[in-house]
Amino acid sequence: MTIPNILSCFRIVLIPVFVWQYINVPDDQIALWPILILILSGITDILDGFIARRFNMISDLGKMLDPVADKLTQAAVIGCLMFRFPELMILFVVYVIKELAMMIGGLVMLKGKKKRVPYAKWYGKISTFEMYFAMALLLVFPAIGKHPVGIWTIIAVSMFLVIFALAKYLMDYLKTPASEGESK
């Protein structure tokens, strides 16, 4: 297992630590430890990508493991935040539907005639960045989530980017040719 893959696994291990720390923060306080855990997760995410590219450690496992760590982290954070900000339920549902569709599409590509490991594109990265930014905003400034304009702005922007990324990935999937030597 490569160093980047170990870092991705470490990010997955941080998820229950984040959840445990978050559920033990009183509603009216800034979630300092969960924020620090999320920052550590983000740093290891950046490091694993840098190390993989810089030292030619890119692997098919890493191409799958890194986004899985991202998605599990995002789902856990949104799931935790939902208990304090119930309005996030709609974003959580849309997010889960998008990720399930992406997972099914990726499996179909690998098992079918489109035999290549899908990878993250710019629009997926923008959606991921914005989602982390929105979650961090609610962790650092929980009062924003208590104001209707604040929470619904976060939900609207996040949902737009999640749906946009899903639509773009779907268009890419439909344009992906079958593997060489196989009929299209």
XYZ file of N, CA and C in Angstrom:
552
model
N 0.861 -1.180 0.000
C 0.000 0.000 0.000
C 0.905 1.240 0.000
N 0.567 2.200 -0.837
C 1.381 3.410 -0.972
C 1.081 4.403 0.155
N 1.981 5.365 0.328
C 1.785 6.408 1.346
C 0.483 7.177 1.103
N 0.183 7.588 -0.146
C -1.091 8.286 -0.359
C -2.304 7.439 0.040
N -2.250 6.138 -0.218
C -3.370 5.271 0.159
C -3.486 5.148 1.677
N -2.354 5.117 2.360
C -2.364 5.082 3.827
C -2.982 6.375 4.369
N -2.635 7.510 3.756
C -3.216 8.788 4.185
C -4.725 8.815 3.949
N -5.183 8.247 2.840
C -6.633 8.171 2.588
C -7.313 7.295 3.633
N -6.673 6.179 3.989
C -7.229 5.308 5.037
C -7.266 6.042 6.378
N -6.234 6.822 6.662
C -6.200 7.613 7.895
C -7.379 8.582 7.940
N -7.698 9.207 6.804
C -8.842 10.114 6.748
C -10.132 9.372 7.077
N -10.250 8.147 6.627
C -11.449 7.352 6.930
C -11.508 7.053 8.431
N -10.363 6.757 9.026
C -10.302 6.490 10.467
C -10.671 7.741 11.276
N -10.385 8.925 10.738
C -10.721 10.171 11.440
C -12.233 10.418 11.521
N -13.014 9.787 10.654
C -14.457 10.056 10.598
C -15.154 9.757 11.926
N -15.006 8.548 12.503
C -15.689 8.324 13.788
C -15.152 9.216 14.905
N -13.889 9.605 14.821
C -13.323 10.527 15.813
C -14.028 11.880 15.693
N -14.220 12.345 14.457
C -14.945 13.599 14.226
C -16.357 13.508 14.805
N -17.065 12.427 14.464
C -18.453 12.264 14.920
C -18.507 12.274 16.445
N -17.631 11.527 17.088
C -17.612 11.462 18.550
C -17.368 12.846 19.153
N -16.406 13.546 18.616
C -16.115 14.887 19.128
C -17.290 15.839 18.893
N -17.918 15.746 17.722
C -19.014 16.657 17.391
C -20.221 16.448 18.304
N -20.579 15.199 18.557
C -21.776 14.954 19.373
C -21.572 15.362 20.831
N -20.340 15.588 21.225
C -20.056 16.007 22.596
C -19.862 17.516 22.751
N -20.144 18.276 21.689
C -20.054 19.744 21.753
C -21.449 20.297 22.029
N -21.605 21.138 23.069
C -22.914 21.761 23.308
C -23.353 22.592 22.096
N -24.671 22.637 21.874
C -25.240 23.306 20.696
C -24.784 24.747 20.512
N -24.565 25.447 21.588
C -24.260 26.873 21.479
C -22.760 27.175 21.416
N -21.931 26.150 21.333
C -20.484 26.365 21.317
C -19.891 26.071 19.942
N -18.755 26.709 19.680
C -18.002 26.415 18.460
C -17.399 25.023 18.615
N -17.491 24.226 17.584
C -17.019 22.840 17.611
C -15.518 22.798 17.314
N -14.690 23.226 18.278
C -13.254 23.371 18.049
C -12.576 22.054 17.657
N -12.755 20.994 18.446
C -12.085 19.728 18.125
C -12.557 19.152 16.795
N -13.849 19.143 16.535
C -14.271 18.672 15.203
C -13.680 19.512 14.069
N -13.564 20.813 14.269
C -12.957 21.680 13.247
C -11.499 21.276 13.023
N -10.770 21.066 14.108
C -9.360 20.675 13.989
C -9.218 19.318 13.305
N -10.115 18.400 13.610
C -10.087 17.087 12.959
C -10.370 17.235 11.467
N -11.324 18.086 11.121
C -11.641 18.331 9.711
C -10.451 18.988 8.998
N -9.764 19.893 9.668
C -8.565 20.516 9.087
C -7.482 19.463 8.861
N -7.269 18.598 9.845
C -6.290 17.517 9.697
C -6.660 16.616 8.523
N -7.933 16.300 8.398
C -8.403 15.488 7.273
C -8.117 16.195 5.948
N -8.371 17.498 5.899
C -8.110 18.268 4.682
C -6.630 18.312 4.331
N -5.787 18.471 5.344
C -4.337 18.499 5.107
C -3.864 17.155 4.563
N -4.345 16.059 5.149
C -3.928 14.744 4.650
C -4.478 14.492 3.244
N -5.646 15.055 2.937
C -6.199 14.943 1.580
C -5.274 15.640 0.580
N -4.849 16.847 0.908
C -3.933 17.588 0.027
C -2.600 16.845 -0.089
N -2.090 16.364 1.045
C -0.816 15.644 1.039
C -0.875 14.372 0.209
N -1.957 13.603 0.345
C -1.990 12.344 -0.400
C -1.999 12.600 -1.906
N -2.711 13.633 -2.347
C -2.710 13.970 -3.773
C -1.354 14.471 -4.241
N -0.722 15.321 -3.427
C 0.593 15.857 -3.777
C 1.624 14.737 -3.867
N 1.667 13.889 -2.851
C 2.649 12.800 -2.821
C 2.417 11.840 -3.989
N 1.157 11.525 -4.253
C 0.847 10.597 -5.352
C 1.351 11.141 -6.688
N 1.118 12.423 -6.933
C 1.550 13.009 -8.213
C 3.063 13.241 -8.244
N 3.606 13.791 -7.178
C 5.030 14.166 -7.139
C 5.949 12.952 -7.218
N 5.564 11.871 -6.549
C 6.426 10.697 -6.487
C 5.879 9.526 -7.302
N 5.013 9.842 -8.243
C 4.448 8.847 -9.159
C 3.871 7.636 -8.410
N 3.054 7.919 -7.408
C 2.414 6.862 -6.623
C 0.919 6.786 -6.907
N 0.511 7.272 -8.067
C -0.906 7.214 -8.438
C -1.260 5.759 -8.718
N -2.343 5.307 -8.116
C -2.777 3.919 -8.312
C -4.289 3.883 -8.506
N -4.758 2.788 -9.106
C -6.205 2.632 -9.256
C -6.882 2.593 -7.887
N -6.236 1.935 -6.914
C -6.795 1.907 -5.557
C -6.905 3.328 -5.007
N -5.869 4.118 -5.199
C -5.886 5.497 -4.720
C -6.944 6.342 -5.402
N -7.163 6.089 -6.705
C -8.188 6.833 -7.445
C -9.579 6.553 -6.893
N -9.752 5.396 -6.290
C -11.041 5.051 -5.691
C -11.067 5.424 -4.204
N -9.966 5.169 -3.501
C -9.916 5.375 -2.054
C -10.023 6.849 -1.668
N -9.339 7.722 -2.396
C -9.359 9.151 -2.078
C -10.771 9.729 -2.145
N -11.510 9.521 -3.246
C -12.872 10.065 -3.262
C -13.799 9.391 -2.247
N -13.555 8.106 -1.947
C -14.376 7.438 -0.929
C -14.162 8.122 0.421
N -12.907 8.424 0.745
C -12.619 9.132 2.001
C -13.296 10.500 2.009
N -13.236 11.204 0.866
C -13.914 12.509 0.760
C -15.407 12.372 1.017
N -16.027 11.429 0.328
C -17.489 11.293 0.385
C -17.948 10.847 1.759
N -17.228 9.898 2.364
C -17.601 9.451 3.711
C -17.448 10.589 4.721
N -16.385 11.371 4.570
C -16.181 12.517 5.465
C -17.310 13.522 5.301
N -17.620 13.868 4.052
C -18.695 14.832 3.808
C -20.026 14.324 4.348
N -20.336 13.064 4.101
C -21.603 12.506 4.585
C -21.666 12.547 6.112
N -20.558 12.207 6.765
C -20.534 12.226 8.235
C -20.719 13.643 8.772
N -20.051 14.604 8.152
C -20.155 15.986 8.635
C -21.564 16.526 8.402
N -22.099 16.316 7.195
C -23.471 16.776 6.929
C -24.441 16.067 7.870
N -24.237 14.766 8.061
C -25.100 14.004 8.965
C -25.075 14.556 10.380
N -23.893 14.891 10.873
C -23.787 15.483 12.215
C -24.460 16.849 12.262
N -24.175 17.678 11.266
C -24.748 19.026 11.244
C -26.271 19.002 11.150
N -26.821 17.961 10.526
C -28.284 17.844 10.388
C -28.995 17.841 11.735
N -28.340 17.312 12.746
C -28.992 17.251 14.052
C -29.141 18.634 14.679
N -28.261 19.541 14.325
C -28.381 20.923 14.813
C -29.122 21.810 13.828
N -29.033 21.456 12.558
C -29.660 22.245 11.492
C -30.506 21.300 10.637
N -31.733 20.987 11.073
C -32.568 20.000 10.377
C -32.839 20.338 8.910
N -32.728 21.609 8.548
C -32.947 22.005 7.152
C -31.947 21.330 6.212
N -30.818 20.897 6.747
C -29.793 20.249 5.923
C -30.211 18.863 5.437
N -31.325 18.345 5.942
C -31.788 17.017 5.524
C -31.947 16.951 4.005
N -32.502 17.981 3.396
C -32.705 17.972 1.948
C -31.363 17.915 1.214
N -30.370 18.654 1.700
C -29.038 18.611 1.097
C -28.427 17.227 1.277
N -28.598 16.650 2.449
C -28.066 15.319 2.722
C -28.663 14.296 1.761
N -29.973 14.351 1.559
C -30.647 13.407 0.656
C -30.133 13.578 -0.775
N -30.048 14.824 -1.254
C -29.545 15.079 -2.614
C -28.095 14.605 -2.733
N -27.301 14.867 -1.716
C -25.899 14.450 -1.709
C -25.785 12.922 -1.788
N -26.563 12.217 -0.977
C -26.512 10.752 -0.975
C -26.963 10.196 -2.324
N -28.025 10.754 -2.898
C -28.491 10.308 -4.217
C -27.390 10.511 -5.255
N -26.755 11.679 -5.232
C -25.669 11.956 -6.187
C -24.532 10.959 -6.020
N -24.124 10.717 -4.788
C -22.997 9.814 -4.556
C -23.339 8.371 -4.911
N -24.567 7.950 -4.627
C -24.974 6.599 -5.035
C -24.982 6.476 -6.553
N -25.481 7.499 -7.236
C -25.483 7.493 -8.706
C -24.053 7.436 -9.239
N -23.153 8.189 -8.623
C -21.749 8.188 -9.046
C -21.111 6.821 -8.804
N -21.414 6.217 -7.668
C -20.852 4.915 -7.354
C -21.355 3.859 -8.339
N -22.647 3.868 -8.590
C -23.221 2.909 -9.536
C -22.634 3.136 -10.928
N -22.543 4.398 -11.352
C -21.954 4.709 -12.655
C -20.514 4.239 -12.755
N -19.731 4.449 -11.703
C -18.340 3.995 -11.690
C -18.231 2.489 -11.780
N -19.091 1.785 -11.041
C -19.079 0.321 -11.102
C -19.493 -0.183 -12.477
N -20.491 0.458 -13.061
C -20.933 0.075 -14.410
C -19.791 0.284 -15.403
N -19.070 1.398 -15.267
C -17.941 1.665 -16.175
C -16.868 0.595 -16.041
N -16.564 0.208 -14.812
C -15.504 -0.776 -14.600
C -15.922 -2.178 -15.026
N -17.174 -2.505 -14.836
C -17.661 -3.849 -15.168
C -18.082 -3.979 -16.627
N -18.458 -2.876 -17.238
C -18.968 -2.913 -18.601
C -17.890 -2.688 -19.635
N -18.287 -2.097 -20.727
C -17.385 -1.875 -21.853
C -16.526 -0.629 -21.673
N -16.835 0.193 -20.715
C -16.072 1.429 -20.487
C -15.077 1.174 -19.364
N -14.047 0.394 -19.663
C -13.134 -0.082 -18.632
C -12.030 0.927 -18.325
N -12.385 1.919 -17.561
C -11.381 2.845 -17.040
C -11.869 3.319 -15.679
N -10.915 3.604 -14.811
C -11.275 4.081 -13.479
C -11.666 5.552 -13.593
N -12.892 5.896 -13.195
C -13.287 7.305 -13.254
C -12.477 8.118 -12.242
N -12.266 9.372 -12.565
C -11.505 10.231 -11.655
C -12.212 11.572 -11.506
N -11.793 12.317 -10.488
C -12.447 13.590 -10.176
C -12.136 14.630 -11.251
N -13.132 15.407 -11.590
C -12.992 16.497 -12.562
C -13.122 17.822 -11.816
N -12.860 18.926 -12.500
C -12.863 20.247 -11.866
C -14.192 20.566 -11.204
N -15.299 20.195 -11.828
C -16.609 20.537 -11.265
C -16.900 19.724 -10.010
N -16.405 18.506 -9.951
C -16.534 17.719 -8.732
C -15.687 18.293 -7.612
N -14.496 18.772 -7.976
C -13.609 19.369 -6.975
C -14.188 20.678 -6.438
N -14.802 21.470 -7.318
C -15.434 22.717 -6.868
C -16.589 22.403 -5.922
N -17.398 21.413 -6.284
C -18.519 21.011 -5.431
C -18.009 20.531 -4.071
N -16.951 19.724 -4.091
C -16.369 19.217 -2.846
C -15.816 20.361 -2.000
N -15.069 21.268 -2.628
C -14.507 22.410 -1.900
C -15.615 23.244 -1.267
N -16.648 23.551 -2.041
C -17.744 24.379 -1.524
C -18.452 23.675 -0.372
N -18.630 22.366 -0.499
C -19.300 21.608 0.557
C -18.478 21.682 1.849
N -17.161 21.496 1.734
C -16.299 21.615 2.916
C -16.345 23.033 3.485
N -16.338 24.029 2.612
C -16.403 25.423 3.056
C -17.709 25.675 3.810
N -18.821 25.207 3.253
C -20.132 25.402 3.889
C -20.187 24.705 5.249
N -19.648 23.477 5.308
C -19.655 22.743 6.572
C -18.780 23.440 7.605
N -17.607 23.909 7.168
C -16.711 24.618 8.084
C -17.367 25.898 8.596
N -18.075 26.583 7.713
C -18.788 27.801 8.099
C -19.781 27.508 9.226
N -20.529 26.414 9.088
C -21.513 26.056 10.111
C -20.850 25.569 11.399
N -19.673 24.961 11.276
C -18.956 24.527 12.474
C -18.368 25.721 13.231
N -17.811 26.666 12.489
C -17.157 27.820 13.114
C -18.168 28.873 13.560
N -19.191 29.084 12.730
C -20.209 30.101 13.022
C -21.598 29.459 13.052
N -21.906 28.682 14.096
C -23.195 27.985 14.126
C -24.401 28.923 14.069
N -24.228 30.179 14.446
C -25.351 31.130 14.405
C -25.851 31.352 12.978
N -24.968 31.201 11.981
C -25.385 31.349 10.576
C -26.479 30.337 10.245
N -26.327 29.135 10.759
C -27.295 28.079 10.493
C -28.635 28.289 11.172
N -28.668 29.151 12.168
C -29.925 29.433 12.870
C -30.723 30.534 12.186
N -30.096 31.241 11.265
C -30.768 32.320 10.533
C -31.281 31.753 9.209
N -32.582 31.916 8.909
C -33.144 31.325 7.682
C -32.393 31.694 6.402
N -32.004 32.945 6.250
C -31.282 33.344 5.033
C -29.929 32.631 4.970
N -29.255 32.529 6.103
C -27.945 31.875 6.143
C -28.014 30.413 5.761
N -28.885 29.667 6.425
C -28.951 28.228 6.179
C -29.462 27.919 4.778
N -30.471 28.660 4.309
C -31.028 28.368 2.982
C -30.100 28.812 1.862
N -29.280 29.820 2.098
C -28.264 30.197 1.101
C -27.227 29.087 0.982
N -26.783 28.581 2.121
C -25.824 27.477 2.121
C -26.408 26.268 1.397
N -27.650 25.934 1.705
C -28.297 24.778 1.076
C -28.436 24.990 -0.427
N -28.896 26.165 -0.846
C -29.123 26.429 -2.276
C -27.823 26.344 -3.074
N -26.770 26.988 -2.582
C -25.489 26.968 -3.304
C -24.932 25.549 -3.349
N -24.965 24.857 -2.222
C -24.444 23.491 -2.165
C -25.221 22.559 -3.081
N -26.547 22.653 -3.037
C -27.368 21.779 -3.888
C -27.135 22.069 -5.360
N -27.029 23.341 -5.716
C -26.768 23.688 -7.111
C -25.476 23.029 -7.590
N -24.408 23.156 -6.798
C -23.118 22.603 -7.214
C -23.117 21.079 -7.224
N -23.805 20.453 -6.284
C -23.907 18.988 -6.266
C -24.645 18.501 -7.511
N -25.765 19.127 -7.824
C -26.560 18.721 -8.994
C -25.804 19.035 -10.287
N -25.126 20.184 -10.342
C -24.326 20.536 -11.517
C -23.233 19.496 -11.750
N -22.517 19.126 -10.680
C -21.451 18.129 -10.807
C -22.021 16.795 -11.279
N -23.146 16.386 -10.718
C -23.766 15.129 -11.141
C -24.130 15.176 -12.627
N -24.722 16.268 -13.068
C -25.108 16.402 -14.481
C -23.878 16.343 -15.388
N -22.802 17.030 -15.004
C -21.576 17.016 -15.818
C -20.957 15.621 -15.853
N -20.920 14.930 -14.707
C -20.380 13.571 -14.695
C -21.237 12.648 -15.561
N -22.538 12.820 -15.513
C -23.429 12.009 -16.344
C -23.142 12.255 -17.823
N -22.965 13.514 -18.205
C -22.637 13.823 -19.608
C -21.296 13.200 -19.999
N -20.306 13.260 -19.096
C -19.006 12.637 -19.371
C -19.154 11.129 -19.541
N -19.943 10.518 -18.674
C -20.154 9.074 -18.750
C -20.756 8.698 -20.101
N -21.751 9.446 -20.520
C -22.414 9.130 -21.787
C -21.485 9.333 -22.980
N -20.482 10.204 -22.846
C -19.529 10.452 -23.934
C -18.338 9.501 -23.907
N -18.130 8.769 -22.803
C -16.966 7.899 -22.672
C -17.086 6.732 -23.641
N -16.079 6.560 -24.517
C -16.145 5.443 -25.472
C -15.893 4.109 -24.780
N -16.337 3.048 -25.438
C -16.059 1.703 -24.936
C -14.560 1.453 -25.056
N -14.052 0.462 -24.326
C -12.630 0.128 -24.380
C -12.241 -0.283 -25.787
N -10.946 -0.105 -26.100
C -10.463 -0.492 -27.420
C -10.693 -1.976 -27.641
N -11.030 -2.322 -28.864
C -11.245 -3.724 -29.202
C -12.646 -4.210 -28.913
N -13.465 -3.363 -28.306
C -14.839 -3.758 -28.011
C -15.773 -2.882 -28.808
N -16.933 -3.411 -29.117
C -17.900 -2.635 -29.893
C -18.466 -1.516 -29.041
N -18.835 -0.448 -29.729
C -19.386 0.703 -29.017
C -20.875 0.610 -28.927
